[in-house]
GROMACS .gro file of C-alpha atoms in nm:
model
  173
    1MET     CA    1 -12.482 -14.935  -4.865
    2ALA     CA    2 -12.374 -15.057  -5.208
    3ALA     CA    3 -12.471 -14.856  -5.514
    4LEU     CA    4 -12.768 -14.992  -5.707
    5THR     CA    5 -12.702 -15.136  -6.050
    6ALA     CA    6 -12.897 -15.008  -6.349
    7ILE     CA    7 -13.106 -15.326  -6.345
    8GLN     CA    8 -13.187 -15.286  -5.975
    9ARG     CA    9 -13.286 -14.920  -6.031
   10ALA     CA   10 -13.510 -15.020  -6.321
   11GLU     CA   11 -13.678 -15.295  -6.119
   12ASP     CA   12 -13.734 -15.054  -5.831
   13ARG     CA   13 -13.901 -14.802  -6.067
   14ARG     CA   14 -14.120 -15.076  -6.219
   15ARG     CA   15 -14.239 -15.183  -5.871
   16ARG     CA   16 -14.322 -14.821  -5.785
   17GLY     CA   17 -14.484 -14.769  -6.125
   18THR     CA   18 -14.254 -14.479  -6.215
   19SER     CA   19 -14.030 -14.414  -6.508
   20ARG     CA   20 -13.799 -14.135  -6.609
   21THR     CA   21 -13.734 -13.945  -6.927
   22THR     CA   22 -13.374 -13.849  -6.856
   23VAL     CA   23 -13.061 -14.040  -6.771
   24GLU     CA   24 -12.833 -13.859  -6.530
   25GLY     CA   25 -12.509 -13.752  -6.698
   26MET     CA   26 -12.632 -13.833  -7.049
   27ARG     CA   27 -12.605 -13.606  -7.351
   28ILE     CA   28 -12.806 -13.650  -7.672
   29HIS     CA   29 -12.637 -13.558  -8.002
   30ALA     CA   30 -12.834 -13.464  -8.313
   31LEU     CA   31 -12.636 -13.431  -8.636
   32PRO     CA   32 -12.367 -13.161  -8.617
   33THR     CA   33 -12.451 -12.823  -8.773
   34ASP     CA   34 -12.156 -12.838  -9.014
   35VAL     CA   35 -12.274 -13.176  -9.147
   36LEU     CA   36 -12.627 -13.041  -9.195
   37ASP     CA   37 -12.500 -12.723  -9.365
   38ARG     CA   38 -12.293 -12.925  -9.616
   39ALA     CA   39 -12.583 -13.160  -9.686
   40ARG     CA   40 -12.818 -12.868  -9.749
   41GLU     CA   41 -12.567 -12.707  -9.986
   42ARG     CA   42 -12.527 -13.031 -10.183
   43ALA     CA   43 -12.895 -13.130 -10.193
   44ALA     CA   44 -12.952 -12.971 -10.534
   45VAL     CA   45 -12.630 -13.083 -10.702
   46ASP     CA   46 -12.515 -13.415 -10.553
   47GLY     CA   47 -12.661 -13.755 -10.640
   48HIS     CA   48 -12.618 -13.868 -10.279
   49HIS     CA   49 -12.846 -13.592 -10.150
   50GLU     CA   50 -13.213 -13.556 -10.241
   51SER     CA   51 -13.491 -13.306 -10.170
   52HIS     CA   52 -13.818 -13.447 -10.035
   53ARG     CA   53 -14.163 -13.311  -9.954
   54GLU     CA   54 -14.381 -13.620  -9.915
   55SER     CA   55 -14.212 -13.781  -9.617
   56ALA     CA   56 -14.450 -13.716  -9.327
   57GLY     CA   57 -14.333 -13.911  -9.024
   58ALA     CA   58 -13.970 -13.931  -9.139
   59PRO     CA   59 -13.731 -13.921  -8.841
   60LEU     CA   60 -13.545 -13.588  -8.856
   61ARG     CA   61 -13.185 -13.601  -8.735
   62CYS     CA   62 -13.153 -13.220  -8.709
   63CYS     CA   63 -13.419 -13.158  -8.443
   64LEU     CA   64 -13.494 -13.518  -8.336
   65ARG     CA   65 -13.865 -13.520  -8.411
   66LYS     CA   66 -14.087 -13.666  -8.685
   67ALA     CA   67 -14.151 -13.466  -9.004
   68GLU     CA   68 -14.490 -13.314  -9.059
   69ALA     CA   69 -14.674 -13.336  -9.392
   70GLY     CA   70 -14.538 -13.095  -9.652
   71GLU     CA   71 -14.220 -12.996  -9.467
   72PRO     CA   72 -13.927 -12.951  -9.708
   73LEU     CA   73 -13.668 -13.218  -9.626
   74ILE     CA   74 -13.342 -13.353  -9.754
   75LEU     CA   75 -13.233 -13.716  -9.754
   76PHE     CA   76 -12.859 -13.778  -9.757
   77ARG     CA   77 -12.583 -14.025  -9.671
   78TYR     CA   78 -12.428 -13.995  -9.326
   79THR     CA   79 -12.150 -14.175  -9.141
   80PRO     CA   80 -12.177 -14.151  -8.760
   81THR     CA   81 -11.862 -14.048  -8.577
   82ALA     CA   82 -11.839 -14.372  -8.376
   83GLY     CA   83 -11.733 -14.675  -8.570
   84VAL     CA   84 -11.404 -14.697  -8.755
   85GLY     CA   85 -11.257 -14.945  -9.000
   86PRO     CA   86 -11.493 -15.238  -9.047
   87TYR     CA   87 -11.741 -15.080  -8.800
   88GLU     CA   88 -11.782 -14.762  -9.005
   89GLU     CA   89 -12.126 -14.741  -9.162
   90VAL     CA   90 -12.298 -14.514  -9.410
   91GLY     CA   91 -12.674 -14.479  -9.414
   92PRO     CA   92 -12.959 -14.253  -9.518
   93VAL     CA   93 -13.085 -13.976  -9.287
   94PHE     CA   94 -13.354 -13.710  -9.316
   95ALA     CA   95 -13.318 -13.347  -9.206
   96HIS     CA   96 -13.501 -13.021  -9.266
   97ALA     CA   97 -13.409 -12.859  -9.597
   98GLU     CA   98 -13.358 -12.528  -9.415
   99PRO     CA   99 -13.191 -12.475  -9.075
  100CYS     CA  100 -13.417 -12.539  -8.776
  101GLU     CA  101 -13.387 -12.479  -8.402
  102GLY     CA  102 -13.244 -12.824  -8.334
  103PRO     CA  103 -13.352 -13.055  -8.052
  104LYS     CA  104 -13.557 -12.918  -7.762
  105SER     CA  105 -13.322 -13.084  -7.515
  106THR     CA  106 -12.988 -13.262  -7.512
  107ALA     CA  107 -13.053 -13.406  -7.166
  108GLU     CA  108 -13.352 -13.630  -7.240
  109PHE     CA  109 -13.462 -13.875  -7.504
  110PRO     CA  110 -13.654 -13.718  -7.789
  111GLU     CA  111 -14.022 -13.794  -7.737
  112ALA     CA  112 -14.068 -13.892  -8.103
  113PHE     CA  113 -13.820 -14.179  -8.065
  114ARG     CA  114 -13.931 -14.323  -7.729
  115HIS     CA  115 -14.226 -14.538  -7.836
  116ALA     CA  116 -14.070 -14.806  -8.053
  117ALA     CA  117 -13.802 -15.067  -8.000
  118ARG     CA  118 -13.454 -14.927  -8.070
  119THR     CA  119 -13.120 -15.084  -8.148
  120LEU     CA  120 -12.849 -14.960  -7.911
  121ARG     CA  121 -12.488 -14.996  -8.025
  122ALA     CA  122 -12.219 -14.916  -7.771
  123TYR     CA  123 -11.877 -14.812  -7.902
  124THR     CA  124 -11.538 -14.775  -7.735
  125ALA     CA  125 -11.330 -14.458  -7.764
  126GLU     CA  126 -11.133 -14.640  -8.036
  127GLY     CA  127 -11.447 -14.680  -8.249
  128ARG     CA  128 -11.499 -15.052  -8.199
  129ILE     CA  129 -11.836 -15.203  -8.114
  130HIS     CA  130 -11.836 -15.297  -7.748
  131ASP     CA  131 -12.194 -15.415  -7.707
  132GLY     CA  132 -12.532 -15.401  -7.871
  133GLU     CA  133 -12.892 -15.481  -7.791
  134ILE     CA  134 -13.252 -15.406  -7.872
  135ALA     CA  135 -13.431 -15.194  -7.611
  136GLN     CA  136 -13.809 -15.218  -7.595
  137PRO     CA  137 -14.032 -14.914  -7.534
  138GLY     CA  138 -14.022 -14.822  -7.167
  139THR     CA  139 -13.675 -14.971  -7.114
  140LEU     CA  140 -13.462 -14.736  -7.323
  141ASP     CA  141 -13.347 -14.520  -7.030
  142ASP     CA  142 -13.250 -14.820  -6.822
  143ARG     CA  143 -13.066 -14.995  -7.103
  144VAL     CA  144 -12.870 -14.678  -7.190
  145THR     CA  145 -12.781 -14.633  -6.823
  146ALA     CA  146 -12.657 -14.991  -6.807
  147LEU     CA  147 -12.441 -14.943  -7.117
  148LEU     CA  148 -12.302 -14.609  -6.994
  149ASP     CA  149 -12.222 -14.766  -6.656
  150ASN     CA  150 -11.944 -14.954  -6.836
  151PRO     CA  151 -11.635 -14.728  -6.847
  152GLU     CA  152 -11.525 -14.885  -7.178
  153VAL     CA  153 -11.831 -14.740  -7.354
  154ALA     CA  154 -11.765 -14.395  -7.501
  155GLU     CA  155 -12.075 -14.353  -7.722
  156ILE     CA  156 -12.406 -14.520  -7.790
  157GLN     CA  157 -12.576 -14.504  -8.125
  158VAL     CA  158 -12.956 -14.524  -8.118
  159ARG     CA  159 -13.090 -14.680  -8.437
  160SER     CA  160 -13.411 -14.795  -8.600
  161VAL     CA  161 -13.472 -15.167  -8.545
  162SER     CA  162 -13.654 -15.216  -8.875
  163HIS     CA  163 -13.410 -15.037  -9.109
  164GLY     CA  164 -13.096 -15.001  -8.894
  165CYS     CA  165 -13.081 -14.628  -8.966
  166PHE     CA  166 -12.885 -14.404  -8.730
  167LEU     CA  167 -13.116 -14.178  -8.525
  168PHE     CA  168 -12.889 -14.005  -8.273
  169ALA     CA  169 -12.589 -14.058  -8.048
  170ILE     CA  170 -12.557 -14.056  -7.668
  171THR     CA  171 -12.248 -13.980  -7.464
  172ARG     CA  172 -12.176 -13.895  -7.104
  173GLU     CA  173 -12.178 -13.524  -7.026
   0.00000   0.00000   0.00000
């Protein structure tokens, strides 16, 4: 029996009325600890880093959840690891002003980022964009699976559709 494609698996789940919250073999990447540590150190002295307190609902790239009212945050410039040369981007990201526990899981999509359309950008190991699309709520797992099924894809960046901001990265385990 031939292996099911990602689209066939998704259609089968839709017919059965089931969905999943994990993609087999997927790993979620929040911002690296060393990047967060440097940003926290520079928040008070660098014009590209700012302290914030009134940003309830801001997407936190350290623990992959939304900020609660009054939480001390920093906003700083970040360049994701995928994307080189003309594909390299710099954008604003929020994180806790103090170290936190990080994401609850690296094996499933963060709940806070599942309920809105997301831009998915697939990159090759050489840092070139291979593919890109907008995934609607409820289809994110299936679209990521389809992109990761392509052996040329080394990393997927999950981004905000409205602002294009980097949220987190996905690789194979």
